[in-house]
GROMACS .gro file of N, CA and C in nm:
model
  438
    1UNK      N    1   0.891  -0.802  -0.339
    1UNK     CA    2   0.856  -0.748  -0.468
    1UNK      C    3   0.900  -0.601  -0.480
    2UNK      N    4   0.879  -0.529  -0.396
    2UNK     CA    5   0.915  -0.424  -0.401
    2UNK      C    6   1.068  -0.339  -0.424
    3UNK      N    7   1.172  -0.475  -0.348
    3UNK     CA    8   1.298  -0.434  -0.345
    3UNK      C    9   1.351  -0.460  -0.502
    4UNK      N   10   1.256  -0.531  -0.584
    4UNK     CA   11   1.253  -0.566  -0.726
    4UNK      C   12   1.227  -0.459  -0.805
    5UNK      N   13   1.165  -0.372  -0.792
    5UNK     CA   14   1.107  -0.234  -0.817
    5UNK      C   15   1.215  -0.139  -0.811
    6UNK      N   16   1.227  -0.138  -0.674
    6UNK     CA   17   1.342  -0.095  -0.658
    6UNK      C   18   1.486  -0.047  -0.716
    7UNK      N   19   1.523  -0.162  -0.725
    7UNK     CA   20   1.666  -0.240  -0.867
    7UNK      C   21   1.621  -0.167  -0.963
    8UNK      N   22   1.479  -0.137  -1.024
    8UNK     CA   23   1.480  -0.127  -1.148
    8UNK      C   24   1.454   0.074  -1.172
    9UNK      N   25   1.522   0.098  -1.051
    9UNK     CA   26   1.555   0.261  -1.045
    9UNK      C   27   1.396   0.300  -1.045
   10UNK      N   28   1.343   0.237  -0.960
   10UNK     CA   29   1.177   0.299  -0.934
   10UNK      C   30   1.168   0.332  -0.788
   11UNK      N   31   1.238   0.415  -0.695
   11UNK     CA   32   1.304   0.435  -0.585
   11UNK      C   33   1.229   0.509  -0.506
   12UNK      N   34   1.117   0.554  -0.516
   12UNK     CA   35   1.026   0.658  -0.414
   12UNK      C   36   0.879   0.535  -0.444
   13UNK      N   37   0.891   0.461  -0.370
   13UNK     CA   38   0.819   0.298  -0.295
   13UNK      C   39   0.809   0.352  -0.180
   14UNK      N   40   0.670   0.321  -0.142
   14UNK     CA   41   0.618   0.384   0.023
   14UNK      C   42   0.563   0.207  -0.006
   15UNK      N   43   0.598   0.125   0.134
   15UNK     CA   44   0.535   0.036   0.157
   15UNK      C   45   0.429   0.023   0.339
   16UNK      N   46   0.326  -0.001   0.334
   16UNK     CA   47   0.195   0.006   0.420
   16UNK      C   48   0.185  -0.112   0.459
   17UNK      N   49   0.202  -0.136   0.594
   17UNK     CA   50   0.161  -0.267   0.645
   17UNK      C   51   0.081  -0.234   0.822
   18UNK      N   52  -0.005  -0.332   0.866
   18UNK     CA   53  -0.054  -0.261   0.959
   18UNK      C   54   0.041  -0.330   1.087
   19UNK      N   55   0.099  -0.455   1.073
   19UNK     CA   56   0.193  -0.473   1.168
   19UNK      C   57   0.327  -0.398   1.182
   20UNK      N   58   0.337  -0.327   1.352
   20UNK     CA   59   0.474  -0.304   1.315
   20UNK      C   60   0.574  -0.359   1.363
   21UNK      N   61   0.542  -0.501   1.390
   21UNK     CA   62   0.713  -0.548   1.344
   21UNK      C   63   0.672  -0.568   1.232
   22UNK      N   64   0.665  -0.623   1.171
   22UNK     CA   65   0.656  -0.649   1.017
   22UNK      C   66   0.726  -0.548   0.955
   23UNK      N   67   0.710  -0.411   0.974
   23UNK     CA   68   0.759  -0.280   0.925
   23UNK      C   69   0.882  -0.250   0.961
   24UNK      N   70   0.908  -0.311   1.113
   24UNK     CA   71   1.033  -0.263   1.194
   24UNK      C   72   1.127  -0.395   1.107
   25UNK      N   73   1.091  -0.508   1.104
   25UNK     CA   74   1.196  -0.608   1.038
   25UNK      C   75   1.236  -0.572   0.902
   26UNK      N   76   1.148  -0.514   0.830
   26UNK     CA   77   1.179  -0.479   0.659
   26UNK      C   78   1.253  -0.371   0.653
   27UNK      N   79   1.266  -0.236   0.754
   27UNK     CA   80   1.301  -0.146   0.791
   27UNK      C   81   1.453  -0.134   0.799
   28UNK      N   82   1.476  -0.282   0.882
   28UNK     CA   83   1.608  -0.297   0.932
   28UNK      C   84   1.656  -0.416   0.786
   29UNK      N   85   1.599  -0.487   0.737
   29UNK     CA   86   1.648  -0.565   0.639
   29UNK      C   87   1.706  -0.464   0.532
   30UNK      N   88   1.580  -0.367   0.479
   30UNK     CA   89   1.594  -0.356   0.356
   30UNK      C   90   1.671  -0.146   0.350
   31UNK      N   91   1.750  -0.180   0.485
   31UNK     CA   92   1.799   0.004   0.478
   31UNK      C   93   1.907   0.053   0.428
   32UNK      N   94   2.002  -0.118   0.403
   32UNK     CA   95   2.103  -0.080   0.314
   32UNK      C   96   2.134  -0.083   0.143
   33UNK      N   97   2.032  -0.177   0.106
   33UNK     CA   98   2.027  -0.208  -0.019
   33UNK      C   99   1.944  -0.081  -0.057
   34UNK      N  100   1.850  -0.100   0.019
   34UNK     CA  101   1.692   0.025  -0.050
   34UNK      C  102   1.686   0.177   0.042
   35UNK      N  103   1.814   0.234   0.033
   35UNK     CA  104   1.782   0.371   0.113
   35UNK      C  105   1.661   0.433   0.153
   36UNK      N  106   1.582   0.449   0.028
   36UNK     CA  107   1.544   0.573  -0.032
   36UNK      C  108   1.390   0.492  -0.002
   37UNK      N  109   1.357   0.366   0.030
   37UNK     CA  110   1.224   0.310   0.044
   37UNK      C  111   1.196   0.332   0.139
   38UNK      N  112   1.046   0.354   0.152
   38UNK     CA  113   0.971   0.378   0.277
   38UNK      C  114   0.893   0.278   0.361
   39UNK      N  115   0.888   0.228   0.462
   39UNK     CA  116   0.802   0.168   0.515
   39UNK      C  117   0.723   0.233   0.679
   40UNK      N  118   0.587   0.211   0.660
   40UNK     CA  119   0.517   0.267   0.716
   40UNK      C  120   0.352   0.223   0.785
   41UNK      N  121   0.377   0.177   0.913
   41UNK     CA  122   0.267   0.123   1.002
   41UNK      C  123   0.166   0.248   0.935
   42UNK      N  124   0.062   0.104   0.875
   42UNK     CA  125  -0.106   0.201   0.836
   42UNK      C  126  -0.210   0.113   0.797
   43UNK      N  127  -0.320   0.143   0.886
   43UNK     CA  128  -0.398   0.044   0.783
   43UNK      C  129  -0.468   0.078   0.667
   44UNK      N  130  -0.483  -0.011   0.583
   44UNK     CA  131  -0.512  -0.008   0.421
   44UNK      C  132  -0.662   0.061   0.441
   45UNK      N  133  -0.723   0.070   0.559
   45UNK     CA  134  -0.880   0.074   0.537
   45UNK      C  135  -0.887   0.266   0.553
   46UNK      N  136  -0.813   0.331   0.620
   46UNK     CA  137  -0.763   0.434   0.650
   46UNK      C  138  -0.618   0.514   0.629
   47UNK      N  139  -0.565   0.507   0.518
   47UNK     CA  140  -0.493   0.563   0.480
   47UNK      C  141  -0.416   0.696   0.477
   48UNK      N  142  -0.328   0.747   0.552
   48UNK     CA  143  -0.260   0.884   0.584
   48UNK      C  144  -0.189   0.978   0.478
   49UNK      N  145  -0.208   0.909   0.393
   49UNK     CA  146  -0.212   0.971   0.238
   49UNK      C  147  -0.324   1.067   0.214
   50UNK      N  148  -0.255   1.203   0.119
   50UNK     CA  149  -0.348   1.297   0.069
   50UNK      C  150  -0.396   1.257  -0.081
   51UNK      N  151  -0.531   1.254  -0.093
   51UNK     CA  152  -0.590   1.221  -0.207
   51UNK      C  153  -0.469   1.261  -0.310
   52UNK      N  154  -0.450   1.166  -0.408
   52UNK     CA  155  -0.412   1.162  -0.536
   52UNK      C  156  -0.241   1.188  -0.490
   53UNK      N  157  -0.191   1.091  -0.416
   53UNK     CA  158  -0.078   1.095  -0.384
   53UNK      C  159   0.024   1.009  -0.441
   54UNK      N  160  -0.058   0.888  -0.532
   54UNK     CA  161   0.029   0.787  -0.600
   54UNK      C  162  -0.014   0.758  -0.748
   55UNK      N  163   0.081   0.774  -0.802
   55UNK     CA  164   0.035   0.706  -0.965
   55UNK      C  165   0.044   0.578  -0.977
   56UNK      N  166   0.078   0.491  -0.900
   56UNK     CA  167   0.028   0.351  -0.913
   56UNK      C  168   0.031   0.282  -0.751
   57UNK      N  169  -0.084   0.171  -0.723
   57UNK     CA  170  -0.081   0.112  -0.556
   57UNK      C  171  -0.034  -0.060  -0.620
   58UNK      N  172   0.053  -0.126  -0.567
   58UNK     CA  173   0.040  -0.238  -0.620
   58UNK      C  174   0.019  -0.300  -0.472
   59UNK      N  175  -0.092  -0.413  -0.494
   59UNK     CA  176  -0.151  -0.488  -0.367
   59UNK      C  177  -0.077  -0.650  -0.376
   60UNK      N  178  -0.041  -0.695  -0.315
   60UNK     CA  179   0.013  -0.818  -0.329
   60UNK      C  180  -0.039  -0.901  -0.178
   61UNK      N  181  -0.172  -0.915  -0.233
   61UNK     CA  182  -0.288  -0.992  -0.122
   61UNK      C  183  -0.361  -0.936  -0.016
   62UNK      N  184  -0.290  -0.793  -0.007
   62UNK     CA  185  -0.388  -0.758   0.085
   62UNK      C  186  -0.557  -0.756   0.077
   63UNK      N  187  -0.593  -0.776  -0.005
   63UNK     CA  188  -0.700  -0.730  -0.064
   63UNK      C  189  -0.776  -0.898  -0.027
   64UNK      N  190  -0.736  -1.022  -0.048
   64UNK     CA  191  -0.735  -1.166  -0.030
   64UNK      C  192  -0.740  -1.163   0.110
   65UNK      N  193  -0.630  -1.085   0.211
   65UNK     CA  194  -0.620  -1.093   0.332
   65UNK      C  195  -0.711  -1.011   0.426
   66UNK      N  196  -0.799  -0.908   0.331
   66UNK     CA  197  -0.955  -0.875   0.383
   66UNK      C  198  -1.071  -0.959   0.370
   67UNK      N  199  -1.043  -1.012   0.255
   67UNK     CA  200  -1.166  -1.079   0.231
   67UNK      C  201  -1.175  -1.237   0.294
   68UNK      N  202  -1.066  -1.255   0.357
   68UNK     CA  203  -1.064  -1.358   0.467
   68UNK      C  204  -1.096  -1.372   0.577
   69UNK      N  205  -1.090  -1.201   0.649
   69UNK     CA  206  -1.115  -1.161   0.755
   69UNK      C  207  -1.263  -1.082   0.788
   70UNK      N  208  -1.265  -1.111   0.937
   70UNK     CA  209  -1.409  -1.089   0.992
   70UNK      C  210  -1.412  -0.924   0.924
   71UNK      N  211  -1.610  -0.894   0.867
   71UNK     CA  212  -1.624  -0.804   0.820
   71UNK      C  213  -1.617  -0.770   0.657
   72UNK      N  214  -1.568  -0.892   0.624
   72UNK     CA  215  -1.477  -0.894   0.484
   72UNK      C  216  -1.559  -0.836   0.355
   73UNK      N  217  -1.756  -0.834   0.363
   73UNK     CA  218  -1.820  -0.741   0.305
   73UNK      C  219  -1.793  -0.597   0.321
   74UNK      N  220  -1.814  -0.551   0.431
   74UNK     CA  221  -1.821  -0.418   0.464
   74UNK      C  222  -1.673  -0.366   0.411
   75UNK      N  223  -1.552  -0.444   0.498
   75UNK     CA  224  -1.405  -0.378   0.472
   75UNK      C  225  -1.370  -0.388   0.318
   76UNK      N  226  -1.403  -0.500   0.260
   76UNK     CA  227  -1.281  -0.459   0.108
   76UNK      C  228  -1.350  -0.337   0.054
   77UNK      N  229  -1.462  -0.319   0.047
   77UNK     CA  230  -1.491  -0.207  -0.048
   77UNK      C  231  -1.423  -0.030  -0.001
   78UNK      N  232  -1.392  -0.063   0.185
   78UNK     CA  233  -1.364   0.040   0.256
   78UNK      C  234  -1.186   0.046   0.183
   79UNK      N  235  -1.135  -0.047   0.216
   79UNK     CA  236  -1.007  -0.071   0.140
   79UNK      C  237  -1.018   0.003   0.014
   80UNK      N  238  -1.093  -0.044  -0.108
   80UNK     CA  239  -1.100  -0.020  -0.235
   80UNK      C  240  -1.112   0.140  -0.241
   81UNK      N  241  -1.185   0.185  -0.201
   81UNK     CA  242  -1.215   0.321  -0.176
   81UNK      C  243  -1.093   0.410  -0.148
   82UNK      N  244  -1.041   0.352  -0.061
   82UNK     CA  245  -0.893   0.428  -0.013
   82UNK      C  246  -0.792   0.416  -0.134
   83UNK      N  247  -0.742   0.343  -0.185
   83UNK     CA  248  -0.685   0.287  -0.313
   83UNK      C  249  -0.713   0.365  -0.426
   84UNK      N  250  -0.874   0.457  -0.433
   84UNK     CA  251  -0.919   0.512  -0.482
   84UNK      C  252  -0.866   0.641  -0.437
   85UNK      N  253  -0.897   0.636  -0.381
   85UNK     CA  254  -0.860   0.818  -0.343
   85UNK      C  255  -0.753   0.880  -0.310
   86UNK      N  256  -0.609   0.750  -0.293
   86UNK     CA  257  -0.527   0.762  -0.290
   86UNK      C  258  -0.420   0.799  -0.425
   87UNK      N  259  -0.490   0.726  -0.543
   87UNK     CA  260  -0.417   0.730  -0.698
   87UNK      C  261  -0.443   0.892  -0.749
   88UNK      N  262  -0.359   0.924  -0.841
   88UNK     CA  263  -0.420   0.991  -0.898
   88UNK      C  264  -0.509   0.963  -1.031
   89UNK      N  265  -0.518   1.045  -1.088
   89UNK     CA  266  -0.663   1.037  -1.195
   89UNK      C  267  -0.618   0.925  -1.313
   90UNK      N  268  -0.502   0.959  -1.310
   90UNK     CA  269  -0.444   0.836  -1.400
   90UNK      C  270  -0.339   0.755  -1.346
   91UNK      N  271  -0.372   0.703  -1.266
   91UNK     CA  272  -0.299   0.595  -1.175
   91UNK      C  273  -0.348   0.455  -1.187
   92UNK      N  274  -0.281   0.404  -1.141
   92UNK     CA  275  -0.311   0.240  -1.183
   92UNK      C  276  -0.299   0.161  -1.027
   93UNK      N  277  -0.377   0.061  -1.020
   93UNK     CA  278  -0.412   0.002  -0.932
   93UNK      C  279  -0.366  -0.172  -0.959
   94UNK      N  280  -0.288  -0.196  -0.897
   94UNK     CA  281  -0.257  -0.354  -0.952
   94UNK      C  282  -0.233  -0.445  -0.855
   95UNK      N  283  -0.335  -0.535  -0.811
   95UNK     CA  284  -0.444  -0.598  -0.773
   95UNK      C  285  -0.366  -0.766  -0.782
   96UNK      N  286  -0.253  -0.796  -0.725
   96UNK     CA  287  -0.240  -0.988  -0.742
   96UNK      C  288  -0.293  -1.064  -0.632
   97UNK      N  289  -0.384  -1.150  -0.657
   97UNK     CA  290  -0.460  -1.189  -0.585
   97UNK      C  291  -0.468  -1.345  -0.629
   98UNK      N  292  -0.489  -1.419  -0.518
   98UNK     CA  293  -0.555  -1.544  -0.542
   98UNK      C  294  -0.655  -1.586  -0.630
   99UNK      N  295  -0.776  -1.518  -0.583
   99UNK     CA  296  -0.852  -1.499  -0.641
   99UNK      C  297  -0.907  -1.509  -0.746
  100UNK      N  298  -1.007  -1.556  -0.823
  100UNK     CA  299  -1.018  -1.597  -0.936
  100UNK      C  300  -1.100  -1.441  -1.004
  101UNK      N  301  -1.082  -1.438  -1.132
  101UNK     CA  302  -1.185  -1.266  -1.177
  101UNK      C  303  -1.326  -1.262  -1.131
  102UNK      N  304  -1.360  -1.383  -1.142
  102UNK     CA  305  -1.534  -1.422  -1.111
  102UNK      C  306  -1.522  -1.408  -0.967
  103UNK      N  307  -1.444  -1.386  -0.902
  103UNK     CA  308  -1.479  -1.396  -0.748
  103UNK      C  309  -1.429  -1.254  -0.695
  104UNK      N  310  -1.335  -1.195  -0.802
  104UNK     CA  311  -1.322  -1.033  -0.773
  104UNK      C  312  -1.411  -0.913  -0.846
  105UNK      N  313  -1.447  -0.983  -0.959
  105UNK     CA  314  -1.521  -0.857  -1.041
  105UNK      C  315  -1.578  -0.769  -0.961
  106UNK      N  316  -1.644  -0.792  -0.893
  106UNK     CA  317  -1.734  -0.732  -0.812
  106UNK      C  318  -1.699  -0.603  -0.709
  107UNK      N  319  -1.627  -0.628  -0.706
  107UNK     CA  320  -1.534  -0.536  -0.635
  107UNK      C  321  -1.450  -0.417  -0.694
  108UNK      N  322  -1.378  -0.482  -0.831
  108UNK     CA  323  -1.327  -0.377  -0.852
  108UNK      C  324  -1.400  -0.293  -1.005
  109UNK      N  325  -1.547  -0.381  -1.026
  109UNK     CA  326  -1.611  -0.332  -1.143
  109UNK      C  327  -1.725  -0.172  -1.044
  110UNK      N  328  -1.681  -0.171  -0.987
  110UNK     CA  329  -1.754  -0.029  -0.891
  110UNK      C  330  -1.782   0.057  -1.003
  111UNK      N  331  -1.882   0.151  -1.046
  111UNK     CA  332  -1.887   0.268  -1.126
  111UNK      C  333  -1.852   0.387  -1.072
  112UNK      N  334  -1.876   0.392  -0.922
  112UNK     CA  335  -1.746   0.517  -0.875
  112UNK      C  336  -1.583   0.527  -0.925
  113UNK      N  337  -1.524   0.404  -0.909
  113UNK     CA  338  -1.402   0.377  -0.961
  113UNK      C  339  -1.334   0.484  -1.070
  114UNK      N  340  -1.439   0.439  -1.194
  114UNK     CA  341  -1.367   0.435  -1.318
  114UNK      C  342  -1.284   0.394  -1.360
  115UNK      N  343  -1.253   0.283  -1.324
  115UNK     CA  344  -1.159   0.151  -1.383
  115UNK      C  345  -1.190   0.092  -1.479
  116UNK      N  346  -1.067   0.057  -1.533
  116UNK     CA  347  -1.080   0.026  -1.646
  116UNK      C  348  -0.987  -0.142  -1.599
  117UNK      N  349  -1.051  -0.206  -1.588
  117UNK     CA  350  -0.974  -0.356  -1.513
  117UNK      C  351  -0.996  -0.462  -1.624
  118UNK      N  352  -0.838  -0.478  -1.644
  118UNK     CA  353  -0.775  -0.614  -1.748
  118UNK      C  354  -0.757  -0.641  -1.638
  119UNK      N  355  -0.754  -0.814  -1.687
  119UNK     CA  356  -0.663  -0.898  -1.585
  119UNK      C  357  -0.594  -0.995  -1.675
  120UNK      N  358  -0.470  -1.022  -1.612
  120UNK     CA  359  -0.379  -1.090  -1.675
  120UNK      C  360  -0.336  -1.229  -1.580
  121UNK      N  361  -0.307  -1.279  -1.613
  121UNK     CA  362  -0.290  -1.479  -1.547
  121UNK      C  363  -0.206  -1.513  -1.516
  122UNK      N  364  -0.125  -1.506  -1.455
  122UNK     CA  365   0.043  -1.511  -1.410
  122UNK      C  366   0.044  -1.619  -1.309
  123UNK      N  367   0.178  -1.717  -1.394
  123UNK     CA  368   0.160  -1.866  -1.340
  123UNK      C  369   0.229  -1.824  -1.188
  124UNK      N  370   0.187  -1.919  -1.082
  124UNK     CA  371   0.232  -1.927  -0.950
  124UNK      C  372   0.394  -1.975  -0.994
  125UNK      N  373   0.468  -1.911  -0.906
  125UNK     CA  374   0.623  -1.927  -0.908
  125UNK      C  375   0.633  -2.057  -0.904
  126UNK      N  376   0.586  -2.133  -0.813
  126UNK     CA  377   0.603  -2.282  -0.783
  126UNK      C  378   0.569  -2.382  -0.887
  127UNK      N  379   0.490  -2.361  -0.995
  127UNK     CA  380   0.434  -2.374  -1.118
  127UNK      C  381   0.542  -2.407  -1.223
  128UNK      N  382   0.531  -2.508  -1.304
  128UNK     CA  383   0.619  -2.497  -1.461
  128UNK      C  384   0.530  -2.440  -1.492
  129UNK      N  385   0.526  -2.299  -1.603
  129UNK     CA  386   0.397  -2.253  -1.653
  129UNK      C  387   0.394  -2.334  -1.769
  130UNK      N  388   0.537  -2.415  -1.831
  130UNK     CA  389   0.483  -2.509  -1.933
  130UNK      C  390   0.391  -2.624  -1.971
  131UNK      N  391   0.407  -2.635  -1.834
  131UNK     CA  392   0.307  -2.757  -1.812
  131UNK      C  393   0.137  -2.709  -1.745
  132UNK      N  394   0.155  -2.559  -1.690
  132UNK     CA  395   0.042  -2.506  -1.609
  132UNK      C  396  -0.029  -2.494  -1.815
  133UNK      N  397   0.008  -2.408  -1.857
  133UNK     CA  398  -0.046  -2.342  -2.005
  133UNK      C  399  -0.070  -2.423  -2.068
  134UNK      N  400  -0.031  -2.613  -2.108
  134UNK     CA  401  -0.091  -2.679  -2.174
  134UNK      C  402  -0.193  -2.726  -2.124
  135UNK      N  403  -0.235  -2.740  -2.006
  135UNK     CA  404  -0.369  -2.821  -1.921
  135UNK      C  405  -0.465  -2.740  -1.965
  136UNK      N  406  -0.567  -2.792  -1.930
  136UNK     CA  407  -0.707  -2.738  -1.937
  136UNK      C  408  -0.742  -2.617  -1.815
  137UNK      N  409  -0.727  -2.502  -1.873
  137UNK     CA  410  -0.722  -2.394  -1.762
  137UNK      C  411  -0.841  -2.394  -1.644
  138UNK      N  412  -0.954  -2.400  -1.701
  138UNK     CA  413  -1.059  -2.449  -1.646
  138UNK      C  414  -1.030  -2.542  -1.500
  139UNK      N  415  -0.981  -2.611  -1.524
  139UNK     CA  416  -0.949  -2.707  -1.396
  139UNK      C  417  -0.857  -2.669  -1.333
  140UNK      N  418  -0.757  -2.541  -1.359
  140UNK     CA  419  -0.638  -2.516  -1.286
  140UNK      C  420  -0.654  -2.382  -1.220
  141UNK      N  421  -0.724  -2.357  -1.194
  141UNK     CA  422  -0.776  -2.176  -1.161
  141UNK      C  423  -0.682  -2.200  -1.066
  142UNK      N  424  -0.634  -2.274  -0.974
  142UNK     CA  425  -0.561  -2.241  -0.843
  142UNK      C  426  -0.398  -2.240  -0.853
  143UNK      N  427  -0.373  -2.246  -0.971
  143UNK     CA  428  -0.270  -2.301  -1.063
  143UNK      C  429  -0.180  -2.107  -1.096
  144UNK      N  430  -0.264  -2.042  -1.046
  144UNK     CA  431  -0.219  -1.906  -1.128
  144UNK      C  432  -0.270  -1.810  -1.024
  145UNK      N  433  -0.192  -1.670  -1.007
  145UNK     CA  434  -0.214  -1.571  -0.978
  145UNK      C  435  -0.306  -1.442  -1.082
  146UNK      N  436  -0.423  -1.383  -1.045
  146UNK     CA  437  -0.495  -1.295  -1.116
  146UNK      C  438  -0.448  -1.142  -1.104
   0.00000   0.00000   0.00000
């Protein structure tokens, strides 16, 4: 997703992962197409960022991949927090998750925050969304990304 960003002349992308191969393979994949991108062993719960260092964090499951894991009360909110203090005042936080809203509200409706959280329904790639959008949504929650 990011190297998508990228393309679209959005070129100062810091990407955070806590594995480092994971970091060392993207590193070496993505150094000729994406110069100018960063990748960088960190974990999300502790962040090496100075408050108000990004105008937008986009999460693409990490947030799913806490709340799977042992601790998963205590850590997402530790996560969320960082995410927080990492944006600046008018920064945006964008959140794709499995997850259904009823099973995230909670999390990101915090009154420390001050978020202001739409969510939007974005059919799974694997999905016709023509055929996902005529069904009865109700029965397809697993059918879509939040």
């Amino acid at each position: 997703m990011s190297e998508e960003i990228y393309k679209r002349e959005f070129s100062q992308i810091v990407n955070i992962d806590i594995s480092q191969t994971f970091i060392k393979q993207m590193t070496d994949k993505k150094k000729e197409d994406c110069p100018l991108m960063k990748y960088q062993v960190m974990d999300v719960k502790k962040m090496e960022f100075p408050n108000e260092s990004f105008n937008a964090v986009i999460d693409k499951g990490t947030l799913d991949t806490i709340l799977c894991g042992e601790k998963s009360a205590e850590n997402a909110p530790i996560m969320l927090n960082e995410v927080y203090r990492v944006l600046t005042s008018t920064g945006t936080y964008i959140c794709i998750s499995y997850g259904t809203p009823q099973v995230r509200d909670e999390y990101f409706n915090n009154p420390a925050f001050k978020w202001k959280v739409q969510v939007e329904k974005v059919p799974k790639p694997t999905v016709n969304p023509v055929a996902v959008s005529s069904k009865d949504e109700s029965k397809d929650l697993k059918e879509f990304h939040y």
